[in-house]
Amino acid sequence: MNIQLRHIYRFTLAGFALLSACVPARKFEEIKAKQDRCEADNALLKSQNEDLTVKMTELGAELTDFKKRHEGLVGDTAVLGKSLRQMTQNYDKLNETYELLLKNNKEMLAGSRTETEKLMTELQKTQSNLQKQEDALKLLERELQAKQKDLERNSQELSEREAKINELQGILEKKDKAVEDLRKKVSDALLGFENKGLTIEQKNGKVYVSLEENLLFASGSYQVDTKGKEALKKLAGVLADNQDINVLVEGHTDNVPYKGSGQIKDNWDLSVLRATAIVRILTENKGLDPKRLTAAGRGEYLPIDPSDSKEARQKNRRTEIILTPKLDELLQILESN
């Protein structure tokens, strides 16, 4: 029995030594405490076993002695038999107690192994979950870093775009102010002609100077009369002082077909020749670069009033001088984007 206990003890120590390398500190302390209790119980059992062994040896010696006496003293058999039975009963009880203690010790060791295996299973499961969470966390960190880089890049692009927009806004505001200043200068220069066949309007970032036919031309003619020349020369002076203005001269007619012969064939020709005649008068001012001017004929195809009445046709017979600020700076910014 001593040899069996030693084997159990060694197995228990080896099991705890193996488990101590894998179990977390807190669990290890719990198992170590149980191990200590098992070792104390085992030591107690060992001590009790040794006592029992001594007692069994003593009892065995006494039994032998009693047997000898029994053989020698037949007459005292009843007393010896009773003593023998009592000693046998005591021996059986001691042996039963030993077997019970041994069984309890084995159950305690088995329970310890079962709990250790359970803890190991839970630990492995926890480690697996932790690894999965760690992998997921690393993936999220990489995605977050990528998103952060995209955000930084987008923020930089947004800042650059906002700077461009602010720059464009500044240029547009400057252009609008230039257009307003130009409108005022043109209006001041042509003050005596307004409401006398001449109107000045600011729209779409441009200044429109509209001159009715009766201010410039006789019906069906493209020769500018004296009053019209006076107005055009005053306008040319303003344009010469404002070099950043492009000038488009558009001739317009009504929808009555042109009747005549010679150089003018139709309303297209009449509108173009009228625009050209005005450009020539404007460029008599040497401060006005001809490269800034464009002459165009729109014929009858862009009427102010599309109705077929005398009043409508009179409105449509006109010349429009469209003044547009140069947008070179603005175009350069747009092209750079």
C-alpha positions as CSV (number, residue, x, y, z in Angstrom):
1,M,0.0,0.0,0.0
2,N,2.9,2.4,0.7
3,I,4.2,1.9,-2.8
4,Q,0.8,2.7,-4.3
5,L,0.6,5.9,-2.3
6,R,4.0,7.0,-3.4
7,H,3.0,6.4,-7.0
8,I,-0.1,8.5,-6.5
9,Y,1.8,11.2,-4.8
10,R,4.4,11.4,-7.6
11,F,1.6,11.4,-10.2
12,T,-0.1,14.3,-8.4
13,L,3.1,16.3,-8.2
14,A,3.9,15.7,-11.9
15,G,0.4,16.7,-12.9
16,F,0.6,20.0,-10.9
17,A,4.0,20.7,-12.3
18,L,2.7,20.3,-15.8
19,L,-0.4,22.4,-15.2
20,S,1.5,25.2,-13.5
21,A,3.2,26.1,-16.8
22,C,-0.1,26.8,-18.6
23,V,-2.6,28.0,-16.1
24,P,-2.8,31.8,-15.4
25,A,-1.5,33.0,-12.0
26,R,-4.9,33.2,-10.2
27,K,-6.0,29.8,-11.4
28,F,-2.5,28.4,-10.6
29,E,-2.8,29.7,-7.0
30,E,-6.2,28.1,-6.6
31,I,-4.9,24.7,-7.9
32,K,-1.7,25.1,-5.8
33,A,-3.8,25.6,-2.7
34,K,-5.8,22.4,-3.5
35,Q,-2.6,20.6,-4.2
36,D,-1.2,21.7,-0.8
37,R,-4.4,20.4,0.9
38,C,-4.2,17.1,-1.0
39,E,-0.5,16.8,0.0
40,A,-1.5,17.5,3.7
41,D,-4.2,14.9,3.5
42,N,-1.9,12.5,1.8
43,A,0.7,13.1,4.5
44,L,-1.9,12.5,7.2
45,L,-3.0,9.3,5.4
46,K,0.6,8.2,5.1
47,S,1.1,8.8,8.8
48,Q,-2.1,7.0,9.7
49,N,-1.1,4.2,7.3
50,E,2.2,3.9,9.1
51,D,0.5,3.8,12.4
52,L,-1.9,1.2,11.1
53,T,1.0,-0.8,9.7
54,V,2.7,-0.8,13.0
55,K,-0.5,-1.7,14.7
56,M,-1.2,-4.4,12.2
57,T,2.3,-5.8,12.7
58,E,1.8,-5.7,16.5
59,L,-1.6,-7.3,16.1
60,G,-0.1,-9.9,13.8
61,A,2.5,-10.7,16.4
62,E,-0.1,-10.9,19.1
63,L,-2.3,-13.1,16.9
64,T,0.7,-15.4,16.4
65,D,1.3,-15.4,20.1
66,F,-2.4,-16.1,20.8
67,K,-2.4,-18.9,18.2
68,K,0.6,-20.5,19.9
69,R,-1.1,-20.1,23.3
70,H,-4.3,-21.6,21.7
71,E,-2.4,-24.6,20.5
72,G,-0.8,-24.8,24.0
73,L,-3.8,-24.1,26.1
74,V,-6.8,-25.8,24.6
75,G,-8.8,-25.2,27.6
76,D,-8.7,-21.5,27.3
77,T,-10.0,-21.6,23.7
78,A,-13.1,-19.7,24.4
79,V,-11.3,-16.8,25.8
80,L,-8.6,-16.9,23.1
81,G,-11.3,-17.4,20.4
82,K,-13.2,-14.4,21.6
83,S,-10.0,-12.3,21.7
84,L,-9.1,-13.6,18.2
85,R,-12.5,-12.6,16.8
86,Q,-12.2,-9.2,18.5
87,M,-8.7,-8.6,17.1
88,T,-9.9,-9.8,13.7
89,Q,-12.8,-7.4,13.8
90,N,-10.5,-4.6,14.8
91,Y,-8.2,-5.5,12.0
92,D,-11.1,-5.5,9.5
93,K,-12.2,-2.1,10.8
94,L,-8.8,-0.7,10.5
95,N,-8.4,-2.1,7.0
96,E,-11.8,-0.7,6.0
97,T,-10.8,2.7,7.4
98,Y,-7.6,2.5,5.4
99,E,-9.4,1.6,2.2
100,L,-11.9,4.4,2.7
101,L,-9.1,6.9,3.2
102,L,-7.4,5.7,0.1
103,K,-10.6,5.9,-1.9
104,N,-11.2,9.5,-0.6
105,N,-7.6,10.4,-1.6
106,K,-8.1,9.0,-5.1
107,E,-11.4,10.9,-5.5
108,M,-9.8,14.1,-4.4
109,L,-6.9,13.7,-6.9
110,A,-9.4,12.8,-9.7
111,G,-11.5,15.8,-8.8
112,S,-8.5,18.0,-8.9
113,R,-7.5,16.7,-12.4
114,T,-11.1,17.2,-13.7
115,E,-11.2,20.8,-12.4
116,T,-7.7,21.4,-13.9
117,E,-8.8,20.0,-17.3
118,K,-11.9,22.2,-17.1
119,L,-9.8,25.2,-16.3
120,M,-7.4,24.4,-19.1
121,T,-10.3,24.1,-21.6
122,E,-11.8,27.4,-20.4
123,L,-8.3,29.0,-20.6
124,Q,-7.8,27.8,-24.2
125,K,-11.2,29.0,-25.2
126,T,-10.5,32.4,-23.6
127,Q,-7.1,32.6,-25.3
128,S,-8.8,31.7,-28.7
129,N,-11.4,34.5,-28.1
130,L,-8.7,36.9,-27.1
131,Q,-6.7,36.1,-30.3
132,K,-9.8,36.6,-32.4
133,Q,-10.5,39.9,-30.7
134,E,-6.9,41.0,-31.1
135,D,-7.0,40.1,-34.8
136,A,-10.2,42.1,-35.2
137,L,-8.7,45.0,-33.3
138,K,-5.6,45.0,-35.5
139,L,-7.8,45.0,-38.6
140,L,-9.9,47.9,-37.2
141,E,-6.7,49.7,-36.4
142,R,-5.4,49.3,-40.0
143,E,-8.8,50.4,-41.4
144,L,-8.8,53.4,-39.0
145,Q,-5.2,54.3,-40.1
146,A,-6.3,54.1,-43.7
147,K,-9.4,56.2,-43.0
148,Q,-7.2,58.7,-41.1
149,K,-4.9,59.0,-44.1
150,D,-7.9,59.5,-46.4
151,L,-9.3,62.1,-44.0
152,E,-6.0,64.0,-43.8
153,R,-5.7,63.9,-47.6
154,N,-9.3,65.0,-48.1
155,S,-8.8,67.7,-45.4
156,Q,-5.8,69.0,-47.3
157,E,-7.7,68.9,-50.6
158,L,-10.6,70.6,-49.0
159,S,-8.3,73.3,-47.6
160,E,-6.8,73.8,-51.0
161,R,-10.2,74.0,-52.7
162,E,-11.4,76.4,-50.1
163,A,-8.4,78.6,-50.8
164,K,-9.1,78.4,-54.5
165,I,-12.8,79.2,-53.9
166,N,-11.8,82.1,-51.7
167,E,-9.4,83.3,-54.4
168,L,-12.1,82.9,-57.1
169,Q,-14.6,84.7,-54.9
170,G,-12.2,87.5,-54.4
171,I,-11.6,87.8,-58.2
172,L,-15.4,87.6,-58.9
173,E,-16.0,90.3,-56.3
174,K,-13.3,92.4,-57.9
175,K,-14.8,91.7,-61.3
176,D,-18.3,92.6,-60.2
177,K,-17.0,95.8,-58.7
178,A,-15.1,96.6,-61.9
179,V,-18.4,96.0,-63.9
180,E,-20.3,98.2,-61.6
181,D,-17.6,100.9,-61.8
182,L,-17.7,100.5,-65.6
183,R,-21.4,100.8,-65.8
184,K,-21.3,104.0,-63.7
185,K,-18.5,105.5,-65.9
186,V,-20.5,104.6,-69.1
187,S,-23.7,106.0,-67.6
188,D,-21.9,109.2,-66.6
189,A,-20.3,109.5,-70.1
190,L,-23.6,108.9,-71.9
191,L,-25.8,110.8,-69.4
192,G,-27.2,113.1,-72.1
193,F,-28.3,110.1,-74.3
194,E,-30.2,108.0,-71.8
195,N,-34.0,107.9,-72.3
196,K,-33.3,109.2,-75.8
197,G,-32.9,105.8,-77.5
198,L,-30.0,104.6,-75.3
199,T,-30.2,102.3,-72.2
200,I,-27.5,100.9,-70.0
201,E,-28.0,97.7,-68.1
202,Q,-25.8,95.5,-65.9
203,K,-26.5,91.7,-65.9
204,N,-24.7,88.4,-66.0
205,G,-21.4,90.2,-65.0
206,K,-21.5,92.4,-68.1
207,V,-22.6,95.9,-69.1
208,Y,-25.1,96.1,-72.0
209,V,-25.3,99.4,-73.9
210,S,-28.4,99.3,-76.1
211,L,-28.8,101.9,-78.8
212,E,-32.1,102.1,-80.8
213,E,-32.0,102.4,-84.6
214,N,-33.2,106.0,-84.6
215,L,-30.2,107.1,-82.5
216,L,-27.7,105.7,-85.0
217,F,-29.1,104.9,-88.4
218,A,-31.7,105.9,-90.9
219,S,-34.1,103.1,-91.9
220,G,-32.3,100.5,-94.0
221,S,-29.0,102.3,-93.7
222,Y,-25.7,101.4,-92.1
223,Q,-24.3,104.9,-92.1
224,V,-24.1,106.3,-88.5
225,D,-25.6,109.8,-88.2
226,T,-23.9,112.7,-86.3
227,K,-25.8,112.3,-83.0
228,G,-24.9,108.6,-83.0
229,K,-21.2,109.3,-83.6
230,E,-21.1,111.7,-80.7
231,A,-22.5,109.0,-78.3
232,L,-20.0,106.4,-79.7
233,K,-17.0,108.7,-79.3
234,K,-17.9,109.3,-75.7
235,L,-18.2,105.6,-75.1
236,A,-14.8,105.0,-76.9
237,G,-13.2,107.4,-74.4
238,V,-14.4,105.3,-71.5
239,L,-13.3,102.1,-73.1
240,A,-9.9,103.5,-73.9
241,D,-9.5,104.3,-70.2
242,N,-10.5,100.8,-69.2
243,Q,-8.1,98.4,-70.9
244,D,-9.4,95.2,-69.2
245,I,-12.7,95.4,-71.1
246,N,-13.6,93.4,-74.2
247,V,-16.2,94.9,-76.5
248,L,-18.8,92.9,-78.6
249,V,-20.9,95.0,-81.0
250,E,-24.1,93.2,-82.1
251,G,-26.4,94.4,-84.8
252,H,-30.1,93.4,-84.6
253,T,-32.9,94.0,-87.1
254,D,-36.7,93.3,-87.1
255,N,-38.3,90.5,-89.0
256,V,-39.4,92.6,-92.0
257,P,-37.4,91.2,-95.1
258,Y,-34.9,93.7,-96.4
259,K,-35.8,95.1,-99.8
260,G,-33.0,96.5,-101.9
261,S,-30.1,95.8,-104.2
262,G,-26.4,96.2,-104.2
263,Q,-24.1,95.3,-101.3
264,I,-26.9,94.5,-98.8
265,K,-28.8,91.3,-99.6
266,D,-30.9,90.7,-96.4
267,N,-31.2,91.5,-92.7
268,W,-28.0,89.4,-92.0
269,D,-26.0,91.8,-94.1
270,L,-27.6,94.9,-92.7
271,S,-27.0,93.8,-89.0
272,V,-23.3,92.9,-89.8
273,L,-22.6,96.2,-91.6
274,R,-24.2,98.2,-88.9
275,A,-22.0,96.5,-86.2
276,T,-18.9,97.0,-88.4
277,A,-19.7,100.7,-88.9
278,I,-19.9,101.2,-85.1
279,V,-16.6,99.3,-84.5
280,R,-14.9,101.6,-87.0
281,I,-16.1,104.7,-85.2
282,L,-15.0,103.3,-81.8
283,T,-11.5,102.5,-83.1
284,E,-11.0,106.0,-84.3
285,N,-9.9,106.5,-80.7
286,K,-6.2,105.4,-80.8
287,G,-6.3,104.4,-77.2
288,L,-8.7,101.6,-78.0
289,D,-6.9,98.5,-79.2
290,P,-8.9,96.9,-82.1
291,K,-8.0,93.5,-80.8
292,R,-10.5,94.1,-78.0
293,L,-13.4,94.6,-80.3
294,T,-15.7,92.1,-82.1
295,A,-18.4,93.0,-84.7
296,A,-21.3,90.5,-85.1
297,G,-24.6,90.5,-86.9
298,R,-27.6,88.7,-85.3
299,G,-30.1,89.6,-88.0
300,E,-33.7,89.2,-86.9
301,Y,-33.1,86.1,-84.8
302,L,-32.6,87.5,-81.3
303,P,-35.6,89.9,-80.8
304,I,-36.3,91.6,-77.5
305,D,-40.1,91.4,-78.2
306,P,-41.1,88.5,-80.4
307,S,-44.7,89.8,-81.1
308,D,-45.5,91.0,-84.6
309,S,-46.4,94.7,-83.9
310,K,-44.9,98.0,-84.9
311,E,-43.8,98.7,-81.4
312,A,-42.1,95.3,-81.1
313,R,-40.3,95.7,-84.4
314,Q,-39.1,99.2,-83.3
315,K,-37.6,97.7,-80.1
316,N,-35.9,94.9,-82.0
317,R,-34.1,97.3,-84.4
318,R,-31.2,98.1,-82.2
319,T,-27.4,97.8,-81.7
320,E,-26.1,96.3,-78.5
321,I,-22.6,97.0,-77.3
322,I,-21.7,94.3,-74.7
323,L,-18.8,95.2,-72.4
324,T,-17.2,92.2,-70.6
325,P,-14.3,92.3,-68.2
326,K,-11.3,90.2,-69.2
327,L,-11.3,87.0,-67.1
328,D,-7.7,85.9,-67.7
329,E,-6.9,85.7,-64.1
330,L,-10.0,83.7,-63.3
331,L,-9.4,81.4,-66.3
332,Q,-5.9,80.7,-65.1
333,I,-7.1,79.6,-61.7
334,L,-9.8,77.4,-63.3
335,E,-7.3,75.8,-65.6
336,S,-4.8,75.1,-62.8
337,N,-7.5,73.0,-61.2
